[in-house]
PDB file of C-alpha atoms in Angstrom:
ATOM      1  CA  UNK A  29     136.894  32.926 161.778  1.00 53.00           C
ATOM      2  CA  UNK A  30     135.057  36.275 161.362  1.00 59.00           C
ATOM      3  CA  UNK A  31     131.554  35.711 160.318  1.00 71.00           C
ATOM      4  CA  UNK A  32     129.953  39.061 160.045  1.00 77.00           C
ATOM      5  CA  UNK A  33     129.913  41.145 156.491  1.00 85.00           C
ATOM      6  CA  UNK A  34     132.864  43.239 155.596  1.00 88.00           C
ATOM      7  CA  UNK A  35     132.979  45.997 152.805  1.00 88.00           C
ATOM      8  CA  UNK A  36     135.985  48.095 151.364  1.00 84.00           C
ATOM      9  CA  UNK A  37     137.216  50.211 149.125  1.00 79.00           C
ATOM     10  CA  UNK A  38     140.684  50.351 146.703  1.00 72.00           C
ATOM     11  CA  UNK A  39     140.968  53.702 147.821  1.00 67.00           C
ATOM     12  CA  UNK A  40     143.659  56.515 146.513  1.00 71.00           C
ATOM     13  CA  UNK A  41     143.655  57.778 150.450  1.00 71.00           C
ATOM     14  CA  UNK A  42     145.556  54.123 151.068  1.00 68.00           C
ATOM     15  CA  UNK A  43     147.640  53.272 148.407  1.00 69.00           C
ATOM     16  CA  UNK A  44     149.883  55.479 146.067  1.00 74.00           C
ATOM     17  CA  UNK A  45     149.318  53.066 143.350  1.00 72.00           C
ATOM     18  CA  UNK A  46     145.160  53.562 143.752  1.00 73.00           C
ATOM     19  CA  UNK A  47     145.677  57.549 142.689  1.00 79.00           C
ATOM     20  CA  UNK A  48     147.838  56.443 140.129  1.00 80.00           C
ATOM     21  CA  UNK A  49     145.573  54.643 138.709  1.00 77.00           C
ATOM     22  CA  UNK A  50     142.572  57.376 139.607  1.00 78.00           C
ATOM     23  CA  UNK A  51     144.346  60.319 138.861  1.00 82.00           C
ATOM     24  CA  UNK A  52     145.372  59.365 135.655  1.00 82.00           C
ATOM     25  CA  UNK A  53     142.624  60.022 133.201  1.00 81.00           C
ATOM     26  CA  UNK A  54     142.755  63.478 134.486  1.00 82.00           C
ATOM     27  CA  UNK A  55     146.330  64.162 133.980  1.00 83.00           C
ATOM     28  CA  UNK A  56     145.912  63.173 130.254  1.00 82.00           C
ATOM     29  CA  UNK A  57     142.786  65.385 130.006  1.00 80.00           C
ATOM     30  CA  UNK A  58     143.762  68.510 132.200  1.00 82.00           C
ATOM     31  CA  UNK A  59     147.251  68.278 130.547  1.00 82.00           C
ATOM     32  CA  UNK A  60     145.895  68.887 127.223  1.00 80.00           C
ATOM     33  CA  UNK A  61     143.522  71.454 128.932  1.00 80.00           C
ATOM     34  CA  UNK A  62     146.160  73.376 130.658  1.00 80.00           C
ATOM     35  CA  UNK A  63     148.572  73.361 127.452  1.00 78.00           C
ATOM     36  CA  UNK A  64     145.767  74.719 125.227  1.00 76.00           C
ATOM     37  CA  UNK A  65     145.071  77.335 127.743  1.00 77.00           C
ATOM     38  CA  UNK A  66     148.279  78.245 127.279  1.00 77.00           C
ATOM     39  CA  UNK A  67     149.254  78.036 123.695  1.00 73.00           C
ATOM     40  CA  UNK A  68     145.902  80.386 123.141  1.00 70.00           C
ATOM     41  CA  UNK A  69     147.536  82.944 126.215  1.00 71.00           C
ATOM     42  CA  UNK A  70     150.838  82.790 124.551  1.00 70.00           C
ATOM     43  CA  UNK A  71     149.340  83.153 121.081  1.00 68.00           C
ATOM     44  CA  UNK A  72     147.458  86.548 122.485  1.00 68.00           C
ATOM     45  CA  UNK A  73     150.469  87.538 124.460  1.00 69.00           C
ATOM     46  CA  UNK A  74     153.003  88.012 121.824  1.00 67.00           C
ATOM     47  CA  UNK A  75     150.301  89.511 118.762  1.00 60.00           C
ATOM     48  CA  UNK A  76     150.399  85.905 116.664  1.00 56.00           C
ATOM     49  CA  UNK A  77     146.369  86.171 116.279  1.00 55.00           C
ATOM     50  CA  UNK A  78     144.916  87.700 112.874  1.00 58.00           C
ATOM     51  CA  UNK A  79     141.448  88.323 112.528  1.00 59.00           C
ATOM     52  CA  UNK A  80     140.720  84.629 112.077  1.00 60.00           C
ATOM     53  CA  UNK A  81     142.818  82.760 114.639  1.00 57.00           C
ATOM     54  CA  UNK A  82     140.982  85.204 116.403  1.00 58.00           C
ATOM     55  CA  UNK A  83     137.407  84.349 115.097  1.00 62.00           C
ATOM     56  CA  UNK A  84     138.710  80.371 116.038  1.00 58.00           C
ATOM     57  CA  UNK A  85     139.182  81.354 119.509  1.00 57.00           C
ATOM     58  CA  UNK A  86     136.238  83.067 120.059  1.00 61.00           C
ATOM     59  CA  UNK A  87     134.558  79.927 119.071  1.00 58.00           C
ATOM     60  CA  UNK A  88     136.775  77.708 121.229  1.00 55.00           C
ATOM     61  CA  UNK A  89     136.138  79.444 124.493  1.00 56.00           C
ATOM     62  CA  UNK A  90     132.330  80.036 123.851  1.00 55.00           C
ATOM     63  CA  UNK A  91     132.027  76.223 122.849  1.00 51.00           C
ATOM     64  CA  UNK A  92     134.580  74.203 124.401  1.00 49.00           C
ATOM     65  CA  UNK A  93     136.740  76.454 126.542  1.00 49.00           C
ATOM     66  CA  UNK A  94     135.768  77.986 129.671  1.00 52.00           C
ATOM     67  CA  UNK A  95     132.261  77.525 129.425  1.00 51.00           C
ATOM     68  CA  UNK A  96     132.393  74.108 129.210  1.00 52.00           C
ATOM     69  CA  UNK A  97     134.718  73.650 131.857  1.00 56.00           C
ATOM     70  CA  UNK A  98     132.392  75.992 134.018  1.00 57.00           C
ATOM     71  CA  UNK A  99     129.672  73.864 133.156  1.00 51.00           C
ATOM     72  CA  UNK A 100     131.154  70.681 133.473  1.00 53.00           C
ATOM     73  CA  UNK A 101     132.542  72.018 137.082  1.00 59.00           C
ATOM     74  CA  UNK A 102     129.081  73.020 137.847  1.00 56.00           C
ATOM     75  CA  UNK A 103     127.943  68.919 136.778  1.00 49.00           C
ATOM     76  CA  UNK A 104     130.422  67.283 138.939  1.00 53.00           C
ATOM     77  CA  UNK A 105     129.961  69.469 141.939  1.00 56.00           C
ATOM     78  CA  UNK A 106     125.999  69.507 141.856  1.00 52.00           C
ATOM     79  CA  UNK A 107     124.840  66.993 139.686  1.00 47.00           C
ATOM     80  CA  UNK A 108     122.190  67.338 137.449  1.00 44.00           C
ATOM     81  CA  UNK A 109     119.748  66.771 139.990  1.00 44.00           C
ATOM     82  CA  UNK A 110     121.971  69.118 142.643  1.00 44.00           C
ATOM     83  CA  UNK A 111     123.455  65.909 144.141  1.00 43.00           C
ATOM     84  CA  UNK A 112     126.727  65.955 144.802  1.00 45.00           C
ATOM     85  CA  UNK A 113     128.002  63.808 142.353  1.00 42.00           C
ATOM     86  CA  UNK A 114     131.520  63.555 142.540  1.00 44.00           C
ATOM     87  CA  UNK A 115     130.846  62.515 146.198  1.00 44.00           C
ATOM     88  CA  UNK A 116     128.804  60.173 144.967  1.00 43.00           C
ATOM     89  CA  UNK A 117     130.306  58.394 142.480  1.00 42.00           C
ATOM     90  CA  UNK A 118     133.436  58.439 144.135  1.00 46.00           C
ATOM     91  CA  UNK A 119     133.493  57.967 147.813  1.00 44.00           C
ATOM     92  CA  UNK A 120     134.745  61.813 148.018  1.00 44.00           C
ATOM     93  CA  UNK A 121     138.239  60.141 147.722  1.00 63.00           C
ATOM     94  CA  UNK A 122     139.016  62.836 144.138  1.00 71.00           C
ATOM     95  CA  UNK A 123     140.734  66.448 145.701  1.00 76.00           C
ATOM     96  CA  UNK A 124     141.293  69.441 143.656  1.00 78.00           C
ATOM     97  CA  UNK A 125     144.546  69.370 144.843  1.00 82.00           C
ATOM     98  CA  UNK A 126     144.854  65.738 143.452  1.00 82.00           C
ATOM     99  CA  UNK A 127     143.008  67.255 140.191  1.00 82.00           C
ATOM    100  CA  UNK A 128     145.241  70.432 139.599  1.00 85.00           C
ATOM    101  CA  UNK A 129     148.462  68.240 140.274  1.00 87.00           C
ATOM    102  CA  UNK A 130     147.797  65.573 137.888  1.00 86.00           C
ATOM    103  CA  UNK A 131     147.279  68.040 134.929  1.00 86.00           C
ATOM    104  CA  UNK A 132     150.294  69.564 135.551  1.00 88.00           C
ATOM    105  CA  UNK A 133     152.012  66.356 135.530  1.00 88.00           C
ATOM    106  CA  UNK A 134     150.157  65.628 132.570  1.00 86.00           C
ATOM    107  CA  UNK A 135     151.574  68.844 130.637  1.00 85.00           C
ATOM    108  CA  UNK A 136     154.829  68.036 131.362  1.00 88.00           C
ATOM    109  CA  UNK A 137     155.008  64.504 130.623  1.00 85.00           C
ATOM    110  CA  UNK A 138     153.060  65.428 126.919  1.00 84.00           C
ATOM    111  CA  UNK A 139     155.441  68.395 125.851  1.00 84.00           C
ATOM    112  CA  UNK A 140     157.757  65.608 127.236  1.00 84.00           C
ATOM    113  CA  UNK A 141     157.045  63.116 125.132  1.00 81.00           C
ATOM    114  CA  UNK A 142     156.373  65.122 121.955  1.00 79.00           C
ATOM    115  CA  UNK A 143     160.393  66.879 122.706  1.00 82.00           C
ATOM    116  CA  UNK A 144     161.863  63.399 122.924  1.00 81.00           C
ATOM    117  CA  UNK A 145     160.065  61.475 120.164  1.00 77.00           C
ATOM    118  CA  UNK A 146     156.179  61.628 118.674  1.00 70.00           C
ATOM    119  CA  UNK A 147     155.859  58.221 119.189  1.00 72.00           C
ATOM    120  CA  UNK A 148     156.181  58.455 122.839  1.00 78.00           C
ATOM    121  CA  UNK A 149     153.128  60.150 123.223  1.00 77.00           C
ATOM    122  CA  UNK A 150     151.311  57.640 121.682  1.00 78.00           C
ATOM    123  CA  UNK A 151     152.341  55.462 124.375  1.00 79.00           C
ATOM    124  CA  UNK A 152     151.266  58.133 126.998  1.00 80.00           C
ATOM    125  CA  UNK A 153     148.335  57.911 125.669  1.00 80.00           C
ATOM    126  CA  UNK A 154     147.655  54.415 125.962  1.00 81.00           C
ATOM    127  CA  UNK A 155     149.302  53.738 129.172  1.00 80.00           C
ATOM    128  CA  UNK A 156     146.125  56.475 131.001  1.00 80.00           C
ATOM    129  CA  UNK A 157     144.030  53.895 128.785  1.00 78.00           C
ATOM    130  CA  UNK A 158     145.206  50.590 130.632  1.00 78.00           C
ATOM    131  CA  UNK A 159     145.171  52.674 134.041  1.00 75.00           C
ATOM    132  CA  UNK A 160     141.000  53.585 133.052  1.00 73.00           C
ATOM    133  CA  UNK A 161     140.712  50.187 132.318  1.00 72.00           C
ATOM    134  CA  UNK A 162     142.259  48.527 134.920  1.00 70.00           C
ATOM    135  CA  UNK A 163     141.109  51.109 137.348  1.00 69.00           C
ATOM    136  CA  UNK A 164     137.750  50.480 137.037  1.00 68.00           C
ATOM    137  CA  UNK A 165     138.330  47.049 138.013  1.00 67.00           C
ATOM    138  CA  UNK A 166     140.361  47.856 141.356  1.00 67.00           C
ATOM    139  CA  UNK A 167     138.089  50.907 142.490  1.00 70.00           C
ATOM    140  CA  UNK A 168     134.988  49.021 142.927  1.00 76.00           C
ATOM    141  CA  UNK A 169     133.368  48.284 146.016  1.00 83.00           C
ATOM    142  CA  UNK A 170     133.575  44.821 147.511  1.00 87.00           C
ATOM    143  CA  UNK A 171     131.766  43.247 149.934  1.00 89.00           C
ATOM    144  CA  UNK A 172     132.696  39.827 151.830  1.00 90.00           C
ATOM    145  CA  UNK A 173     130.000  37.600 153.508  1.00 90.00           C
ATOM    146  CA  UNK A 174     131.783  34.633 155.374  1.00 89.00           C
ATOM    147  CA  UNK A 175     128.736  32.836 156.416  1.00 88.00           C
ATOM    148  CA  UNK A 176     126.969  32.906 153.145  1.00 87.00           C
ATOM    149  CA  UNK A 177     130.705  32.257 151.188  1.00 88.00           C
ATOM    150  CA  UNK A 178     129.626  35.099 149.059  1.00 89.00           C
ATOM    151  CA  UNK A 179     131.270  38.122 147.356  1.00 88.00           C
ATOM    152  CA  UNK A 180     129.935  41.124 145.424  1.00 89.00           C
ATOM    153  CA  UNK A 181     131.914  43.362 143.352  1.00 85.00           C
ATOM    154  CA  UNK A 182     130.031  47.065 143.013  1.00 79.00           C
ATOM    155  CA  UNK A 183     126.680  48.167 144.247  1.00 70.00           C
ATOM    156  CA  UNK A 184     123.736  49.784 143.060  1.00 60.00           C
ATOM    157  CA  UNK A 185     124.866  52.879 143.133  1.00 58.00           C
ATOM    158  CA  UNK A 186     127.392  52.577 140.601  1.00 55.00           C
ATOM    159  CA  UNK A 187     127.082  52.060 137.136  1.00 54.00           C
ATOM    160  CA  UNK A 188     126.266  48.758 136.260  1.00 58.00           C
ATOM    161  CA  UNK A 189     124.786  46.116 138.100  1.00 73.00           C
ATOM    162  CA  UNK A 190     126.824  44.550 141.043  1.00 82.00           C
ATOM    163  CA  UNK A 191     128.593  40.949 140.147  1.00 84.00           C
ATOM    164  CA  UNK A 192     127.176  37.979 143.113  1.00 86.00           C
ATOM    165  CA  UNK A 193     130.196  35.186 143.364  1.00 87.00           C
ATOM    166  CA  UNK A 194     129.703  32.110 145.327  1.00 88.00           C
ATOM    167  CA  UNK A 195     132.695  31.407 146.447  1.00 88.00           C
ATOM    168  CA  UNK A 196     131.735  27.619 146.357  1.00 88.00           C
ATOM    169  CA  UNK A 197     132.177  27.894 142.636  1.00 86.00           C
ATOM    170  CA  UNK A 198     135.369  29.227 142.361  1.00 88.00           C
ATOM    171  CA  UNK A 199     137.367  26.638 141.385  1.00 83.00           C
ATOM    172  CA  UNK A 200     140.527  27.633 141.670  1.00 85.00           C
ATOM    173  CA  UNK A 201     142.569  31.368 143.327  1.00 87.00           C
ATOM    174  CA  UNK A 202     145.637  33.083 141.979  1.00 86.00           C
ATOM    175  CA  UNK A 203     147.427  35.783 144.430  1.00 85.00           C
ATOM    176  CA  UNK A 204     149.036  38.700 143.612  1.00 80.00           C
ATOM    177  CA  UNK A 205     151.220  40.470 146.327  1.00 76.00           C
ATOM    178  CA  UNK A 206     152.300  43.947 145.789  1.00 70.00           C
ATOM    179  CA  UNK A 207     155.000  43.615 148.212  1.00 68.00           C
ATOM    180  CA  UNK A 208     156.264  47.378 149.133  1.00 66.00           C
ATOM    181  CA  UNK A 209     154.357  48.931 146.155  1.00 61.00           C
ATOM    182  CA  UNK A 210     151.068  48.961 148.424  1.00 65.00           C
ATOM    183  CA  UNK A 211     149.055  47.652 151.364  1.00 70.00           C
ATOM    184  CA  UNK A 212     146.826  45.903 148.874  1.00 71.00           C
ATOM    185  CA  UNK A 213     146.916  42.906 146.691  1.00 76.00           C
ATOM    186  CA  UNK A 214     144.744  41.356 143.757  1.00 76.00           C
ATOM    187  CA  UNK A 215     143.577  37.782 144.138  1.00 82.00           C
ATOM    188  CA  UNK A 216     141.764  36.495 140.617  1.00 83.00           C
ATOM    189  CA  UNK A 217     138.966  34.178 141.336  1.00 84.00           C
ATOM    190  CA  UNK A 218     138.677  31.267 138.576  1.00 80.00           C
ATOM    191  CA  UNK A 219     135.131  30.409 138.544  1.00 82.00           C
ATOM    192  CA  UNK A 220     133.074  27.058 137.416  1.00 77.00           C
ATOM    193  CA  UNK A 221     130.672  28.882 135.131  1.00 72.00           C
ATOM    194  CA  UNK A 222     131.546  32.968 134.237  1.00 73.00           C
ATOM    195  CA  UNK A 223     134.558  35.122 133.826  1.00 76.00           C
ATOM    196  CA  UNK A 224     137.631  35.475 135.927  1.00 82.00           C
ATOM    197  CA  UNK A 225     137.124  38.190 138.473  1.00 84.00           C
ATOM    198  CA  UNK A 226     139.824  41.006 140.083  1.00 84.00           C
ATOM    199  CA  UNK A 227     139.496  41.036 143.688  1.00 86.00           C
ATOM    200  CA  UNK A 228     141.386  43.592 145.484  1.00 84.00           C
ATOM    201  CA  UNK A 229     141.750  42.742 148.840  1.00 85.00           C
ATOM    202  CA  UNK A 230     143.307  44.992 151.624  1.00 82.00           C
ATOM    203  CA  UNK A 231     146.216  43.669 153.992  1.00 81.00           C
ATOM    204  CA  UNK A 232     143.847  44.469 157.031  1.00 84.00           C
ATOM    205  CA  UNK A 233     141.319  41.766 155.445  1.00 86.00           C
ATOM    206  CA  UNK A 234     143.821  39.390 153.910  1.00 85.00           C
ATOM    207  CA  UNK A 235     143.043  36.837 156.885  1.00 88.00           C
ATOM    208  CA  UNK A 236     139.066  36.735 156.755  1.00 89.00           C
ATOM    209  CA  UNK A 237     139.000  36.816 152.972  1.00 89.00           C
ATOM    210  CA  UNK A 238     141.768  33.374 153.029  1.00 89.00           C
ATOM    211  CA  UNK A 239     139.540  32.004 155.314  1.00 90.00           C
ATOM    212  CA  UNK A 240     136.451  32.717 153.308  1.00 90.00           C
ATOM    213  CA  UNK A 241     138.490  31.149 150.128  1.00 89.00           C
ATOM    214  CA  UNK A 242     139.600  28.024 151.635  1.00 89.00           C
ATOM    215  CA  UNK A 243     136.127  26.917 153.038  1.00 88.00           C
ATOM    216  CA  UNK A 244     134.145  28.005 149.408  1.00 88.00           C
ATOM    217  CA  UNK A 245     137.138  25.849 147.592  1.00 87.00           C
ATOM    218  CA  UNK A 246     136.016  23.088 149.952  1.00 86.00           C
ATOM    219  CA  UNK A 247     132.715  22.807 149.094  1.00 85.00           C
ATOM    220  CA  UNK A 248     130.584  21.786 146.275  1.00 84.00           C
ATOM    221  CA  UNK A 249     129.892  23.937 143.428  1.00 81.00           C
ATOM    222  CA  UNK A 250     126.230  24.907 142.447  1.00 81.00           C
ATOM    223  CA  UNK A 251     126.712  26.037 138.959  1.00 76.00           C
ATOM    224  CA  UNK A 252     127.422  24.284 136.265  1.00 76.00           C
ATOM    225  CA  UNK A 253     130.981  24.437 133.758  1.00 75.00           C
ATOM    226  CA  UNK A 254     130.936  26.986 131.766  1.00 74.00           C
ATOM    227  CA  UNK A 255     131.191  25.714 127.907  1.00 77.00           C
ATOM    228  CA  UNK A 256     132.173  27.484 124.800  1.00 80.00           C
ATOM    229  CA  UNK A 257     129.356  29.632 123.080  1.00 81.00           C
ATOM    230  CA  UNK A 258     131.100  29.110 119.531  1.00 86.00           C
ATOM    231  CA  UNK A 259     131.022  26.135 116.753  1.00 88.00           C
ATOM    232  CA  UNK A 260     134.176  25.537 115.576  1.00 88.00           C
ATOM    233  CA  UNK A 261     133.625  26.752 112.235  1.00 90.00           C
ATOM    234  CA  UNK A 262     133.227  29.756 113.883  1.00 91.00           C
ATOM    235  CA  UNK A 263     136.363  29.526 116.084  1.00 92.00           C
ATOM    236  CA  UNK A 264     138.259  28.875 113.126  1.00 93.00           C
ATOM    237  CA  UNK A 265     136.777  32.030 111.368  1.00 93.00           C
ATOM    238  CA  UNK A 266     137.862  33.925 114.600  1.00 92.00           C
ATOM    239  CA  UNK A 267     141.122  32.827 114.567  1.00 94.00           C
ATOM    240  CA  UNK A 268     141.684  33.626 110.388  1.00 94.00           C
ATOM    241  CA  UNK A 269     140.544  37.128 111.287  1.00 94.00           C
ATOM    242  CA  UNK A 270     143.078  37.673 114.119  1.00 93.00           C
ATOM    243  CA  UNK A 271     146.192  36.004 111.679  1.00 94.00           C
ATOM    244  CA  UNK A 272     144.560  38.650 108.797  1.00 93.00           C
ATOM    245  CA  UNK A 273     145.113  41.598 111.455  1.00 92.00           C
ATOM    246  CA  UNK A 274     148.450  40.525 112.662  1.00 92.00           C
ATOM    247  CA  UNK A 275     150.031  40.186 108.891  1.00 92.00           C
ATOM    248  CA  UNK A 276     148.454  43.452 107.893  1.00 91.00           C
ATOM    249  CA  UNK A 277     150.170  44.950 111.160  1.00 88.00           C
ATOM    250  CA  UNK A 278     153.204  43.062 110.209  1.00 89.00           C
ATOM    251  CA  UNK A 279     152.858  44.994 106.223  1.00 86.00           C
ATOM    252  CA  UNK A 280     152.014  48.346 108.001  1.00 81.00           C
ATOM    253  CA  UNK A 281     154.999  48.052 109.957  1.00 82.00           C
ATOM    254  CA  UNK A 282     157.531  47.083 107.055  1.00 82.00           C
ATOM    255  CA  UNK A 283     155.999  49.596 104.925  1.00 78.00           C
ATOM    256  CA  UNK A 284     156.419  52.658 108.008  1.00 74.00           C
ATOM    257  CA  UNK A 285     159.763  51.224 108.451  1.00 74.00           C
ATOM    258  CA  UNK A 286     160.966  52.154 104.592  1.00 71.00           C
ATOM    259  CA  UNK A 287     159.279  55.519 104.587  1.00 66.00           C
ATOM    260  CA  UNK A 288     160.479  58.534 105.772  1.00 60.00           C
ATOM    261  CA  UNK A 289     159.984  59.422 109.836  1.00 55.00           C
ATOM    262  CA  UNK A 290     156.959  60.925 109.714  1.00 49.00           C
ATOM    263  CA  UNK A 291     155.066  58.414 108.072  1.00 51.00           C
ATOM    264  CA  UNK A 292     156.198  56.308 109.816  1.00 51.00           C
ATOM    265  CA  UNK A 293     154.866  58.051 112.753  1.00 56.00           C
ATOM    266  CA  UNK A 294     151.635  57.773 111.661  1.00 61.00           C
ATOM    267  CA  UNK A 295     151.389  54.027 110.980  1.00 67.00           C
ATOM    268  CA  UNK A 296     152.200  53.858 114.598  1.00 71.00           C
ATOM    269  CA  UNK A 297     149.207  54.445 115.630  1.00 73.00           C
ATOM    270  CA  UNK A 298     147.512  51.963 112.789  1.00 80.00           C
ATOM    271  CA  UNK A 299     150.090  48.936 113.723  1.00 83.00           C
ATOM    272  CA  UNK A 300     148.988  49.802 117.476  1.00 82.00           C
ATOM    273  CA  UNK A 301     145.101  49.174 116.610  1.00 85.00           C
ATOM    274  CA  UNK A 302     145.608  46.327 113.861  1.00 89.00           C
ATOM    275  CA  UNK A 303     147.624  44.284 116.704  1.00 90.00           C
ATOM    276  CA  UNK A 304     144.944  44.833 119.463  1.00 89.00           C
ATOM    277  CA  UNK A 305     142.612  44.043 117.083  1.00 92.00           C
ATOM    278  CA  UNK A 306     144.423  40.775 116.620  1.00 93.00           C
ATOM    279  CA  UNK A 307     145.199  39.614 119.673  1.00 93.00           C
ATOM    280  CA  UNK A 308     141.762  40.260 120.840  1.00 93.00           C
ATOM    281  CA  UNK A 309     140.586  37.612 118.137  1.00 93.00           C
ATOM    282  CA  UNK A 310     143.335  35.395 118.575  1.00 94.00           C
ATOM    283  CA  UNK A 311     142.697  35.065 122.276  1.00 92.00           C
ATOM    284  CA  UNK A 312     139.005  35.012 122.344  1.00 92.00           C
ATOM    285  CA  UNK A 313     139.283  31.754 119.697  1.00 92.00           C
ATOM    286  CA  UNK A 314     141.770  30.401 122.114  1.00 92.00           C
ATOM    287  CA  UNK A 315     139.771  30.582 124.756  1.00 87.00           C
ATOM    288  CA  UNK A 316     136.670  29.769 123.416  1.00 89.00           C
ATOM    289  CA  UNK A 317     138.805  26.472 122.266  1.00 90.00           C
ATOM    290  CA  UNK A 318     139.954  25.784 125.444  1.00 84.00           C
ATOM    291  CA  UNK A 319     136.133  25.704 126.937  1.00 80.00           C
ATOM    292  CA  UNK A 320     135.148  23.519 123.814  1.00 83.00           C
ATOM    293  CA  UNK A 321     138.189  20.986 124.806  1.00 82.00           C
ATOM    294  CA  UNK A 322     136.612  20.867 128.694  1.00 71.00           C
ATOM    295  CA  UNK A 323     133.473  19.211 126.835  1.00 65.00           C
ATOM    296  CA  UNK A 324     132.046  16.066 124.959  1.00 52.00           C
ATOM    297  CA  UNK A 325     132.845  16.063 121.316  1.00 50.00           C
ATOM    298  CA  UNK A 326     129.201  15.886 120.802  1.00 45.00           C
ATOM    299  CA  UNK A 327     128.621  19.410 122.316  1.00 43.00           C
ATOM    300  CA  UNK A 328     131.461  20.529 120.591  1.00 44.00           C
ATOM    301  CA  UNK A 329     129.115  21.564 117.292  1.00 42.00           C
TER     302      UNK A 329
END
């Protein structure tokens, strides 16, 4: 068994589903970009601007058109500080190319959307949302020590402060191959005291991090279980509030589903909310329950 440190990257050069996942805050953002660039070409192109649409533009491009973009360009090239930031903050593994592609894509797939049905860009919309989020959680920097049974999730550099697991207190490992989608997979570590964590682990490592696993599941955790940080007053308070979202979701819905099609349109985007809203309640009183169950009765209130 390997004992000397090893660090990696999820990195968009390796895996298609990486710039996916990368590239696609920027095709939502550059697609609108690109499409308002060209709406406000169009609109000057064929005479549609008055004096005032031509007052708005003015406005537009002195406050949030191409001098913005020139000085955001100017931020992620140099950095504040002249540092190159985007090299900083992202291992250099961004492109124009990549950039430029993805809000092109972006266009497309929003005047998409908005031909076939409203509603579908709503769902555009929070699909780049779920790739930000989970993103961030398969783009940060890992770093295995066998010897010590320890892994770290991000570094100083980033933002945020870099998450230390001792693999002795992971109590138990769930694996999740990609198969042909990529040479990566996602191993979630169940720990004694602390959050789940995402480890993405490389096929070129898969051996040395197993290895790693199987000797910290053999040995004796440090930490102690985690318990639940509610009463269960509380809990029970938690889990009213996440049955009042879901029924108002449930009203919004029925009421959307009477109207005519563009109201309902817009309660789409309310039932959307008013169910995450729920489940987030409803889950975190689940699991808050479940830690409670793990202990004494005693420490229960």
């Amino acid at each position: 068994m390997a004992t000397d440190p090893v660090r990696w990257t999820f990195d968009p050069r390796e895996s298609w589903l990486a710039r996916l996942v990368t590239y696609a805050p920027y095709g939502l953002l550059g697609g609108v970009a690109l499409l308002a660039l060209i709406g406000g070409v169009a609109l000057i192109a064929f005479g549609a601007v008055d004096a005032s649409v031509l007052a708005v533009l003015v406005v537009l491009a002195l406050v949030g058109g191409p001098m913005s973009l020139l000085y955001l360009w100017l931020l992620v090239t140099y950095g504040s500080n002249g540092s190159k930031w985007l090299g900083q903050h992202t291992g250099a593994q961004i492109t124009n190319r990549g950039v430029a592609l993805s809000a092109v894509v972006g266009g497309l797939l929003i005047v998409a959307a908005i031909t076939v049905a409203a509603e579908l860009l709503a769902v555009f919309v929070t699909a780049v949302l779920v790739a930000v989020v989970v993103g961030s959680l398969f783009t940060t920097p890992v770093a295995l020590e066998p010897r010590a049974r320890r892994l770290t999730l991000g570094d100083d550099e980033g933002f945020g402060s870099p998450t230390v697991v001792g693999l002795e207190n992971v109590t138990d490992v769930w694996r999740v191959p990609l198969g042909p989608l990529s040479r990566w997979r996602f191993v979630v570590l169940r720990r004694v005291r602390g959050n789940p964590v995402v480890v993405p682990v490389p096929d070129r490592h898969v051996e040395t991090v197993e290895r790693t696993l199987e000797a910290g599941l053999a040995a004796t955790p440090t930490a102690e279980p985690k318990t639940a940080g509610t009463t269960r007053p509380m809990r029970i308070v938690l889990a009213a509030i996440g049955v009042g979202f879901l029924a108002t979701a449930i009203g919004f819905a029925t009421l959307a589903k009477q109207a005519e099609r563009a109201a309902g349109g817009r309660a789409f985007v309310a039932v959307g909310y008013l169910v995450l809203f729920a489940v987030i309640a409803l889950g975190y009183a689940g699991y808050e329950s479940w830690l409670a169950r793990r202990t004494t009765p005693s420490s229960d209130e």
